[in-house]
GROMACS .gro file of N, CA, C and O in nm:
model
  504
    1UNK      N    1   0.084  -0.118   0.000
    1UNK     CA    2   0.000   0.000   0.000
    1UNK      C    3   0.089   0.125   0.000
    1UNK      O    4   0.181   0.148   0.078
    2UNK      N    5   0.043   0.207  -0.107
    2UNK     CA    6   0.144   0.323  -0.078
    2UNK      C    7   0.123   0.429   0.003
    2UNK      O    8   0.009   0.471   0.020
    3UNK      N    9   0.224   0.481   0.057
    3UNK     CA   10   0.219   0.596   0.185
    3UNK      C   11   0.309   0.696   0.160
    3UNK      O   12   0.429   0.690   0.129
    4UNK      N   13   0.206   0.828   0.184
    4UNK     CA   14   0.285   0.970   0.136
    4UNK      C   15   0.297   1.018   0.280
    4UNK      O   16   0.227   0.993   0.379
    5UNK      N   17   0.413   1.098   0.263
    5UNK     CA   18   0.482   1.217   0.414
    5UNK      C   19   0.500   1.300   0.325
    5UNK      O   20   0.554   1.295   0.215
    6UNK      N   21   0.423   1.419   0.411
    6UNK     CA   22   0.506   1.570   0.374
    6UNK      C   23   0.617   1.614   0.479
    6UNK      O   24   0.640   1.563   0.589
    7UNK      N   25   0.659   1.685   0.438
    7UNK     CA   26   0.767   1.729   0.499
    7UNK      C   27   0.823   1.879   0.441
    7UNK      O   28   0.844   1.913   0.324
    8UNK      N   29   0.838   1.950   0.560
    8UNK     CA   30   0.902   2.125   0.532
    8UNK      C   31   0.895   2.191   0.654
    8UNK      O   32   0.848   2.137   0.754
    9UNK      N   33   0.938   2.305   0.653
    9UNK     CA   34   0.880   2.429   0.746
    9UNK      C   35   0.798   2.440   0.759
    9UNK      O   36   0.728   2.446   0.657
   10UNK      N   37   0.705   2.458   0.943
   10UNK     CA   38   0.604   2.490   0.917
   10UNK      C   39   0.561   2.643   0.981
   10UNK      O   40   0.456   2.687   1.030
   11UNK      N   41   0.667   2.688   0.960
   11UNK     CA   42   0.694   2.888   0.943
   11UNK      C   43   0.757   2.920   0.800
   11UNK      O   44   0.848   2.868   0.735
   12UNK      N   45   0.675   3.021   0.780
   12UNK     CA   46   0.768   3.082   0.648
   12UNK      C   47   0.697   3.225   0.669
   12UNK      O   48   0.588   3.260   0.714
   13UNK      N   49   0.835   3.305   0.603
   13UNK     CA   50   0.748   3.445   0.604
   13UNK      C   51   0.742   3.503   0.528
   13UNK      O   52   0.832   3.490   0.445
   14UNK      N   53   0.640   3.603   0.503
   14UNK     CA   54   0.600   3.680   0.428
   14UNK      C   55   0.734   3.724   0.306
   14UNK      O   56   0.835   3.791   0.326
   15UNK      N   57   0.689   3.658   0.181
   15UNK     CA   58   0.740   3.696   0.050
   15UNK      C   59   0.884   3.612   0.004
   15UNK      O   60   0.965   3.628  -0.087
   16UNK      N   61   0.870   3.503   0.133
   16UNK     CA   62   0.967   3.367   0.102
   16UNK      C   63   0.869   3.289  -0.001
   16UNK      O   64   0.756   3.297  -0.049
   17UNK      N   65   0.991   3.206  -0.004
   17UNK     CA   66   0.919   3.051  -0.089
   17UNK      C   67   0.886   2.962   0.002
   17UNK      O   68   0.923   2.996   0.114
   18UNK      N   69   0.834   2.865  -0.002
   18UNK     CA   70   0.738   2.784   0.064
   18UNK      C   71   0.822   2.685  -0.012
   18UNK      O   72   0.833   2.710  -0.132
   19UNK      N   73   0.909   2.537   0.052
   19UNK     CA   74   0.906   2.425  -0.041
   19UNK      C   75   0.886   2.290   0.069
   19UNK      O   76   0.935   2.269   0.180
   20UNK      N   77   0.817   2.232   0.007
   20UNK     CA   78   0.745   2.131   0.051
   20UNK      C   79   0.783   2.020   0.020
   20UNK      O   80   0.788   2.017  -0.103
   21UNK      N   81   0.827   1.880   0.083
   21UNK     CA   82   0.871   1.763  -0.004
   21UNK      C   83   0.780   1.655   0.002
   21UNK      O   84   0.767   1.650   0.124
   22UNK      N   85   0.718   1.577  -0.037
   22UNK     CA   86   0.605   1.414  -0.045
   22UNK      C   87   0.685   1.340  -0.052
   22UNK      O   88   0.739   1.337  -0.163
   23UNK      N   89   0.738   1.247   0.047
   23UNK     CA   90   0.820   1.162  -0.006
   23UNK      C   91   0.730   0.987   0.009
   23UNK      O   92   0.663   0.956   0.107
   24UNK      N   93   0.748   0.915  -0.088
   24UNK     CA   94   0.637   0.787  -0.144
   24UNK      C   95   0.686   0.728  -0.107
   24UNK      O   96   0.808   0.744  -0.106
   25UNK      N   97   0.613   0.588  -0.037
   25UNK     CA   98   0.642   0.426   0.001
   25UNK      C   99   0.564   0.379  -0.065
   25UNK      O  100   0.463   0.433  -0.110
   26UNK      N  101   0.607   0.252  -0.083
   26UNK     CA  102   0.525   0.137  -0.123
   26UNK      C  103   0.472   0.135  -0.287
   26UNK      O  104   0.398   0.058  -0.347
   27UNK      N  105   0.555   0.272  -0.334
   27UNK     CA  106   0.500   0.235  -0.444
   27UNK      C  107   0.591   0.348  -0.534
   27UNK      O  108   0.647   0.424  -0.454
   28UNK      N  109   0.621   0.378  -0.659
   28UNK     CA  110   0.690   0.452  -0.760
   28UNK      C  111   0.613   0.598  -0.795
   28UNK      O  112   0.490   0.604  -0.796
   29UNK      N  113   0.682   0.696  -0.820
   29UNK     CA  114   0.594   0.810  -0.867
   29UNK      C  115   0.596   0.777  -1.052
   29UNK      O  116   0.527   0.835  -1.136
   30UNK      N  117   0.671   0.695  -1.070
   30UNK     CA  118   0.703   0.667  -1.244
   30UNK      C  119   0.612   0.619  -1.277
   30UNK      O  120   0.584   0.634  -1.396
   31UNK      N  121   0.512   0.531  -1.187
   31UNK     CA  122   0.405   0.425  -1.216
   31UNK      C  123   0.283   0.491  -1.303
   31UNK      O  124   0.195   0.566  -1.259
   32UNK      N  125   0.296   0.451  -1.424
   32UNK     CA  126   0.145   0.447  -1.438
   32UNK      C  127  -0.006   0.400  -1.386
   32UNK      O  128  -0.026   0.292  -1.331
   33UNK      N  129  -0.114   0.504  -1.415
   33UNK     CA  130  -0.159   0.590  -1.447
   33UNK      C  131  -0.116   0.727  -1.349
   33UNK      O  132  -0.128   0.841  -1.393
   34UNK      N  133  -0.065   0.700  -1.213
   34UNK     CA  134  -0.135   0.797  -1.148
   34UNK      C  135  -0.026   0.924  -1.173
   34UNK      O  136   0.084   0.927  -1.228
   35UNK      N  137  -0.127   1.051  -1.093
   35UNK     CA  138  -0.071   1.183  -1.076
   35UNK      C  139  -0.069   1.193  -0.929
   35UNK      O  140  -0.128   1.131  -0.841
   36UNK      N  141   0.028   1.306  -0.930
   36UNK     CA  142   0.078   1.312  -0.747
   36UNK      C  143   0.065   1.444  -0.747
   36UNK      O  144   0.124   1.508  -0.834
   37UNK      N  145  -0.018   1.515  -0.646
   37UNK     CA  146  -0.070   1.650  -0.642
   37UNK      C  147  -0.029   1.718  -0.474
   37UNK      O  148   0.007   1.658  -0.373
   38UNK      N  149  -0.044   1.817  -0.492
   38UNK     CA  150  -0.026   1.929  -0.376
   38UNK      C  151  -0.133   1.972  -0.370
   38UNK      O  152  -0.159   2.035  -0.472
   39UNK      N  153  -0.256   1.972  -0.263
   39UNK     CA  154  -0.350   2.008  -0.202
   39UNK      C  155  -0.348   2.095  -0.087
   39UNK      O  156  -0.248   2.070  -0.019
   40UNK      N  157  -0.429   2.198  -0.032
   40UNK     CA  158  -0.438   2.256   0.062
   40UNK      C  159  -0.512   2.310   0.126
   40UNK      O  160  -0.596   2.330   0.039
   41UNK      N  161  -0.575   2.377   0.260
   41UNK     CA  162  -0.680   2.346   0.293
   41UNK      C  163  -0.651   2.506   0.410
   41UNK      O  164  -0.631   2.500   0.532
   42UNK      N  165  -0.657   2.624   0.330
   42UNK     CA  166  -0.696   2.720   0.428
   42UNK      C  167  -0.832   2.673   0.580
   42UNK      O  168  -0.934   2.605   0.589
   43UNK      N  169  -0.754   2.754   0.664
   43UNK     CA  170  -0.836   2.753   0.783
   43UNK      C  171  -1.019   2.803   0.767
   43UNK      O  172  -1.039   2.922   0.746
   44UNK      N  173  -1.117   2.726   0.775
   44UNK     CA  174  -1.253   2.724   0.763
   44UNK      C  175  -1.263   2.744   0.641
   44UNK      O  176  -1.350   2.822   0.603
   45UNK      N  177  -1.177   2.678   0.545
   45UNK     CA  178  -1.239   2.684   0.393
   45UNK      C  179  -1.170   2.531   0.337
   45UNK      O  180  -1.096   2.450   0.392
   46UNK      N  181  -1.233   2.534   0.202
   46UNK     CA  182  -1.267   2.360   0.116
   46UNK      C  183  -1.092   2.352   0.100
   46UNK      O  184  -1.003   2.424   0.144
   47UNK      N  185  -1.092   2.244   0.024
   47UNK     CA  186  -0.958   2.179  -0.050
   47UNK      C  187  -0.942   2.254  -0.155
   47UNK      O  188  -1.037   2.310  -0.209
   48UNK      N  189  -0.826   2.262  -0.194
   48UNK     CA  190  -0.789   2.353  -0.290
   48UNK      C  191  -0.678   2.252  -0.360
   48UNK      O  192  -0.591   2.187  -0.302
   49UNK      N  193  -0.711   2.258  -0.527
   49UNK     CA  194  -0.637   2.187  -0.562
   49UNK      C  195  -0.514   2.305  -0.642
   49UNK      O  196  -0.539   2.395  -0.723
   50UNK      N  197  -0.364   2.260  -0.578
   50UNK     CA  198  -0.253   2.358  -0.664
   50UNK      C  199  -0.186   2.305  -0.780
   50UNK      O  200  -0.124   2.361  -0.870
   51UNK      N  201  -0.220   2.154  -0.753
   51UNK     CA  202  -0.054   2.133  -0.926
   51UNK      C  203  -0.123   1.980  -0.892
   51UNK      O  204  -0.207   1.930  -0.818
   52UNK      N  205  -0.009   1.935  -1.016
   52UNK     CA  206   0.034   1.795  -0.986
   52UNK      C  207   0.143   1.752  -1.093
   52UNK      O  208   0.197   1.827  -1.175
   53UNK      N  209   0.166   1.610  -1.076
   53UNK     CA  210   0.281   1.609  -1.143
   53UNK      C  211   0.285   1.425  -1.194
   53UNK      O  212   0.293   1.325  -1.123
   54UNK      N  213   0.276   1.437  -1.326
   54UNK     CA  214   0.259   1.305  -1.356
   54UNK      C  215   0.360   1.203  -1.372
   54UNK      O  216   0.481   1.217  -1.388
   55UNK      N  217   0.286   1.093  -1.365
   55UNK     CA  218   0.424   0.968  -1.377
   55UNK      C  219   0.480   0.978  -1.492
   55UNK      O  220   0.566   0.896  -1.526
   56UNK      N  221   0.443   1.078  -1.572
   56UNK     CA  222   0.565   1.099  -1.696
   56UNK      C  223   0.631   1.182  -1.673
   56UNK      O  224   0.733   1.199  -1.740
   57UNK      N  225   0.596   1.261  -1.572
   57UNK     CA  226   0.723   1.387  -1.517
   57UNK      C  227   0.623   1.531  -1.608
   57UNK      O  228   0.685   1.636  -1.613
   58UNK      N  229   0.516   1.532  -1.656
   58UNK     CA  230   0.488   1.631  -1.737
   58UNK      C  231   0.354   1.688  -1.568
   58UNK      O  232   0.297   1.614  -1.487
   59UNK      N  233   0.354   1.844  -1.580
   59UNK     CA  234   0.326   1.898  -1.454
   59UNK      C  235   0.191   1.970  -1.504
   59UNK      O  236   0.148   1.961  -1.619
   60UNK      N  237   0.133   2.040  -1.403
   60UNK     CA  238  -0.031   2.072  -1.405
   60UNK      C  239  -0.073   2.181  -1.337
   60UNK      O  240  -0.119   2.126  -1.237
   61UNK      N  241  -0.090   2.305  -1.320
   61UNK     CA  242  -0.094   2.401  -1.213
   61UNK      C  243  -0.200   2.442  -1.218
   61UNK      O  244  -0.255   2.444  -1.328
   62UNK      N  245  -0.257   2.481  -1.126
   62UNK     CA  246  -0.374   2.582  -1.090
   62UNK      C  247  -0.374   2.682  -1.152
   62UNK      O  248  -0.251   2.692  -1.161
   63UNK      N  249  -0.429   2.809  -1.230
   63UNK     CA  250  -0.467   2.878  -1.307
   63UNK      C  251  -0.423   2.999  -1.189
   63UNK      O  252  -0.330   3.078  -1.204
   64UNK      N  253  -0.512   2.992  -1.067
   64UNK     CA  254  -0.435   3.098  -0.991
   64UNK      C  255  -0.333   3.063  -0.905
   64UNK      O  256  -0.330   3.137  -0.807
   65UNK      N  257  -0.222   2.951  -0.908
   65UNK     CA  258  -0.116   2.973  -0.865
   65UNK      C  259  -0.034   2.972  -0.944
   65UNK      O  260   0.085   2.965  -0.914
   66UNK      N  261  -0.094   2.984  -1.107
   66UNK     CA  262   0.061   2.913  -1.170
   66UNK      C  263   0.194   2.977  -1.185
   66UNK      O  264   0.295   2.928  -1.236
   67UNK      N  265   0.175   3.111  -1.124
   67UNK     CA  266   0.296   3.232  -1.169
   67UNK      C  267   0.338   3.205  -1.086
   67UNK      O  268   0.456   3.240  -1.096
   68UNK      N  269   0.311   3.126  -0.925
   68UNK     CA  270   0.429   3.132  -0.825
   68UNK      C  271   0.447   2.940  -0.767
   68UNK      O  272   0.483   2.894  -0.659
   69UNK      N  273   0.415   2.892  -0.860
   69UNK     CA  274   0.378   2.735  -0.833
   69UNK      C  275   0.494   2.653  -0.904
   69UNK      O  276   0.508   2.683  -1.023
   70UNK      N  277   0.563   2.577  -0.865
   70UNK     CA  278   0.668   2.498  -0.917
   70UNK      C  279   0.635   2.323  -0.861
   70UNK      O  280   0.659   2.292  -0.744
   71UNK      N  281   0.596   2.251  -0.933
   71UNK     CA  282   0.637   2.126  -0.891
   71UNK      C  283   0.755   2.048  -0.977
   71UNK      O  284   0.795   2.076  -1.090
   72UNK      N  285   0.806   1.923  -0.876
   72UNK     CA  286   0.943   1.883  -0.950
   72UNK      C  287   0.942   1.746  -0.862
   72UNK      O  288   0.873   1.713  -0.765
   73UNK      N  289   1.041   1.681  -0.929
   73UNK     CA  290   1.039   1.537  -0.892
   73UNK      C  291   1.163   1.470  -0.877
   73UNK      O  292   1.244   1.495  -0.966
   74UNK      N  293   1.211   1.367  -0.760
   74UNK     CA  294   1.338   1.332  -0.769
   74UNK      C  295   1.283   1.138  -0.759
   74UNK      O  296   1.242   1.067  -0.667
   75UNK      N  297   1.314   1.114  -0.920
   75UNK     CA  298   1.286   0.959  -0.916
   75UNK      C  299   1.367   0.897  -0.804
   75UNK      O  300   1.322   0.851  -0.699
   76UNK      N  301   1.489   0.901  -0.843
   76UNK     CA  302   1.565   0.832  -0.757
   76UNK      C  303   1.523   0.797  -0.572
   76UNK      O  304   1.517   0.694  -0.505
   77UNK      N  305   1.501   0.945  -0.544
   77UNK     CA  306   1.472   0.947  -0.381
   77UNK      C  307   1.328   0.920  -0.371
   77UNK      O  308   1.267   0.921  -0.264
   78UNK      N  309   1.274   0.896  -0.489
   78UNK     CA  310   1.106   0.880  -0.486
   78UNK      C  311   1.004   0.964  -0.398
   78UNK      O  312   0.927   0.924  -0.311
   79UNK      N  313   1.032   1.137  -0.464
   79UNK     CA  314   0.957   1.228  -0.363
   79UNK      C  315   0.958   1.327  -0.470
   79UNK      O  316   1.051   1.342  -0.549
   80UNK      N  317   0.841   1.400  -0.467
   80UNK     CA  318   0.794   1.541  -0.536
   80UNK      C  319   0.754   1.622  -0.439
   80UNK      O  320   0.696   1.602  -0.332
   81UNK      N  321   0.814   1.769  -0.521
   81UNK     CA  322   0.809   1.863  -0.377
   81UNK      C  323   0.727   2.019  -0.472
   81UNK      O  324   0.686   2.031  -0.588
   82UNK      N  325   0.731   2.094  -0.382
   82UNK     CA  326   0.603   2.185  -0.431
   82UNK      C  327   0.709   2.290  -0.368
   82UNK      O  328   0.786   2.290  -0.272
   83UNK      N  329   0.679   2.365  -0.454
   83UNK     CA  330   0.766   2.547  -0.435
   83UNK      C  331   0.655   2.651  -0.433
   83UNK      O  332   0.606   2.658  -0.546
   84UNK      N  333   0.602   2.726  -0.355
   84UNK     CA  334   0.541   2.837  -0.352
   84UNK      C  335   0.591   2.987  -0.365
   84UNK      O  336   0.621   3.029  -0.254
   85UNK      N  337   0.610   3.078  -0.460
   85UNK     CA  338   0.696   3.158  -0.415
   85UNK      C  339   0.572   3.285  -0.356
   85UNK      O  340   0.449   3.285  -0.362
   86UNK      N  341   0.664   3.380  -0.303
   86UNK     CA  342   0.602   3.496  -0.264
   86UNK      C  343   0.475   3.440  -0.171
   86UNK      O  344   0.358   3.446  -0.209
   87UNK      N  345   0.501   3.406  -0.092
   87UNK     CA  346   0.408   3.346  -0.015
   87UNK      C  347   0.322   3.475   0.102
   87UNK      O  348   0.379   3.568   0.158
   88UNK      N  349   0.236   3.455   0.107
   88UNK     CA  350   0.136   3.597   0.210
   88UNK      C  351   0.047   3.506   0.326
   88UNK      O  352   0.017   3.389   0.303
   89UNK      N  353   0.024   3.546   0.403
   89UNK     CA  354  -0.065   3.508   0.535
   89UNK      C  355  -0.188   3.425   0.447
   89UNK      O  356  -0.209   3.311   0.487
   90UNK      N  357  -0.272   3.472   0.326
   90UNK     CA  358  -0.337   3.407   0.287
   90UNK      C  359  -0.335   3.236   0.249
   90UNK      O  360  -0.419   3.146   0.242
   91UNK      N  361  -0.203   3.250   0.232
   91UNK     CA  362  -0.128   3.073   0.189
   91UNK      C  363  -0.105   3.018   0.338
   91UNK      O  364  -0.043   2.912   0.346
   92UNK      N  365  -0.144   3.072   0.447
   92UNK     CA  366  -0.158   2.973   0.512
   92UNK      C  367  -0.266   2.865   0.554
   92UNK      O  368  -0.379   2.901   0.587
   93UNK      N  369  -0.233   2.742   0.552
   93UNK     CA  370  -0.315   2.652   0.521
   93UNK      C  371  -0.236   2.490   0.578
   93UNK      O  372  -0.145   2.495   0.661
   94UNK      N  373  -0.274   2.390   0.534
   94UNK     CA  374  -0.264   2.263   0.573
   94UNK      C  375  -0.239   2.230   0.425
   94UNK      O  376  -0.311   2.259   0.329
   95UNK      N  377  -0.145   2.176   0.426
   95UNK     CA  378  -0.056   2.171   0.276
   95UNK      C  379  -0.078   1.966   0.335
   95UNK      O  380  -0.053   1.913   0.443
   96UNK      N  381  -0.155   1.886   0.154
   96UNK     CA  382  -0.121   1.780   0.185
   96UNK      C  383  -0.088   1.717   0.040
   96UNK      O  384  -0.131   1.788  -0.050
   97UNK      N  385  -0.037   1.627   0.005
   97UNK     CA  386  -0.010   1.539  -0.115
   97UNK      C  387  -0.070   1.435  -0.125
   97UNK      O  388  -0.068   1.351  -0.035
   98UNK      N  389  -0.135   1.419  -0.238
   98UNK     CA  390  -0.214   1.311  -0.242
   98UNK      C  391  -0.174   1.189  -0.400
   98UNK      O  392  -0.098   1.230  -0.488
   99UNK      N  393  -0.218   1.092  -0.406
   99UNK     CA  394  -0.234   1.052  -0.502
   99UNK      C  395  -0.387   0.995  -0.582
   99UNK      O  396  -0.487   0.942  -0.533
  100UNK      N  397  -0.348   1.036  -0.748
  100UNK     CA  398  -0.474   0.999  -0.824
  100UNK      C  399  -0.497   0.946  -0.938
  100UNK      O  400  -0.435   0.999  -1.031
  101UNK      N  401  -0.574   0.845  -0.970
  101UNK     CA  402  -0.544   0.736  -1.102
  101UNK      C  403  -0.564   0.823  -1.232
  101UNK      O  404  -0.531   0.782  -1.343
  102UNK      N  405  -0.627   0.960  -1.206
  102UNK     CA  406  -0.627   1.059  -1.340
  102UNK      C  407  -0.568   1.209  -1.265
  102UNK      O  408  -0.520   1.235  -1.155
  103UNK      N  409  -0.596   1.280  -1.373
  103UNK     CA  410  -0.586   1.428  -1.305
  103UNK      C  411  -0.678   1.463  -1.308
  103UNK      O  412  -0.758   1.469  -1.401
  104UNK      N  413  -0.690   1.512  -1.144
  104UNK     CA  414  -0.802   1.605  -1.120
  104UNK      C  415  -0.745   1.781  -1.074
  104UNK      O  416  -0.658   1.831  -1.002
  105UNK      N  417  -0.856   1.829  -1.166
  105UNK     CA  418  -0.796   1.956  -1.104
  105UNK      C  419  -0.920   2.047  -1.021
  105UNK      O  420  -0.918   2.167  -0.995
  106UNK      N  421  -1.005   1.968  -0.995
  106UNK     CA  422  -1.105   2.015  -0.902
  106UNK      C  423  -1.164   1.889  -0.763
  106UNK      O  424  -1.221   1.781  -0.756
  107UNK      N  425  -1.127   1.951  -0.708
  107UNK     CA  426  -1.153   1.887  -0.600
  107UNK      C  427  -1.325   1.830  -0.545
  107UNK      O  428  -1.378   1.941  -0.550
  108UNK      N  429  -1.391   1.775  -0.518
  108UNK     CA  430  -1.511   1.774  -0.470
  108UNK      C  431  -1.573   1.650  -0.373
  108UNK      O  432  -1.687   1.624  -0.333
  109UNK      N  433  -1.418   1.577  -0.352
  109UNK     CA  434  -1.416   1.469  -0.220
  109UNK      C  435  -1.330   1.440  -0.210
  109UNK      O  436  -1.266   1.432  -0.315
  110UNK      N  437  -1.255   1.401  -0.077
  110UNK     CA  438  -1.130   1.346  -0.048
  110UNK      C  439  -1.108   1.225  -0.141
  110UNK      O  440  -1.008   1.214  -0.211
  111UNK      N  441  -1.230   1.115  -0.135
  111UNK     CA  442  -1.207   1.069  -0.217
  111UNK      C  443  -1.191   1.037  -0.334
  111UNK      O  444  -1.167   0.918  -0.354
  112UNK      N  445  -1.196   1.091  -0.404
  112UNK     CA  446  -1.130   1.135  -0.557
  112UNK      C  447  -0.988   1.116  -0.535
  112UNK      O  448  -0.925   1.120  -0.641
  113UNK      N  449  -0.925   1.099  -0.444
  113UNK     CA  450  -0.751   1.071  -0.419
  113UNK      C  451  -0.778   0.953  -0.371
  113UNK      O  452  -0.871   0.939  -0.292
  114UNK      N  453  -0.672   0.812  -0.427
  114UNK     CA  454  -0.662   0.691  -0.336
  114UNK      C  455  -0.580   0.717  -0.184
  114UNK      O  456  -0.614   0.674  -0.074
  115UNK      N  457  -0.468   0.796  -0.217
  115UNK     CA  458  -0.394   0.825  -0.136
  115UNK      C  459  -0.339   0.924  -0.070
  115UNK      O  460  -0.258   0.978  -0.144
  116UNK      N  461  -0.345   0.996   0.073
  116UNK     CA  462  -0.290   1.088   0.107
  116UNK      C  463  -0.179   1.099   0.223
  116UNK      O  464  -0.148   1.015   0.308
  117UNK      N  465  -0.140   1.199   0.203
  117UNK     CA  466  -0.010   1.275   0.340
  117UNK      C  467  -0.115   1.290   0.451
  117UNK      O  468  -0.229   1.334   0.431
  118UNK      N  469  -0.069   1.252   0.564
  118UNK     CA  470  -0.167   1.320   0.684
  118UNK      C  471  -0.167   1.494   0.689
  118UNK      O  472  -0.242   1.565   0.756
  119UNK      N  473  -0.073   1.533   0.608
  119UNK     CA  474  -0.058   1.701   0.594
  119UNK      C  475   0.035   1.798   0.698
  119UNK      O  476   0.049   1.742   0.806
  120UNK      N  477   0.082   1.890   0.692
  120UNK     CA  478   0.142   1.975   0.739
  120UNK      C  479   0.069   2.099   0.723
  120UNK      O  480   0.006   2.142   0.627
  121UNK      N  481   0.095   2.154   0.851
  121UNK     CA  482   0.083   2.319   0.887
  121UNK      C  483   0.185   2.423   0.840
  121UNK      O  484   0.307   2.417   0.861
  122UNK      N  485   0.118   2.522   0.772
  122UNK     CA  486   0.226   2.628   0.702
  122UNK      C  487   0.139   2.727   0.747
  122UNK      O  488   0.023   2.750   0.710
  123UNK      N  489   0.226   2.798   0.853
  123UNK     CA  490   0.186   2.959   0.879
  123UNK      C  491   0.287   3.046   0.831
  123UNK      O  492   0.400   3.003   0.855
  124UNK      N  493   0.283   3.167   0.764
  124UNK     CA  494   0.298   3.266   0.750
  124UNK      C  495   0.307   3.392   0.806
  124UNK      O  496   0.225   3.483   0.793
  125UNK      N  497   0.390   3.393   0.857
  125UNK     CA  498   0.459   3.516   0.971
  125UNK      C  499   0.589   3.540   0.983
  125UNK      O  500   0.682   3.460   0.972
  126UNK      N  501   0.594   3.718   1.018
  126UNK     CA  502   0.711   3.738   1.058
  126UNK      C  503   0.765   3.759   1.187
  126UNK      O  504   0.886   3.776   1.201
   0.00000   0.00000   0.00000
């Protein structure tokens, strides 16, 4: 069964980058079909879907993050990590990685992902 960890800072401040790492068990990010995404979940609001990044290595961004959104992938160490730049109090949120047998770029149930990170806290302060 495969199992995602996030892993990063969970301070960053105002007009840093944000980078985030997923690192995968039990299973390959190379594998076909699936996509491996960065999700997040501002305080009293829905899931928000930001990127993803497919087992061909070809990537997917959100429309409103894509000017400060980077995803990237290290086969070898079997982990994809998420770059936020210019980050503001608004990006704080519960940052999680999930996996999915297609791409989705709208969210509308957890389950729509087989697999997730239990998630990390990213506040934004100086």
């Amino acid at each position: 069964q495969v199992q995602l960890q996030e892993s990063g800072p969970g301070l960053v401040k105002p007009s840093q980058t944000l980078s985030l790492t997923c690192t995968v068990s039990g299973g390959s990010i190379t594998t076909y079909p699936y996509y491996w995404s960065w999700i997040r979940q501002p305080p009293g609001k829905g899931l928000e879907w930001m990127g993803s990044i497919a087992y061909s290595g070809s990537t997917y961004y959100s429309p409103s993050l894509k000017s400060r959104t980077s995803i990237s992938r290290d086969t070898v160490k079997n982990h994809f990590t998420l770059q936020l730049g210019a980050v503001s109090p608004e990006d704080q949120a519960v940052y999680y990685c999930a996996r999915s047998g297609r791409l989705r770029t709208v969210i509308t149930a957890k389950s729509e992902y087989d697999s997730w990170g239990q998630g990390t806290q990213v506040t934004v302060s100086s």
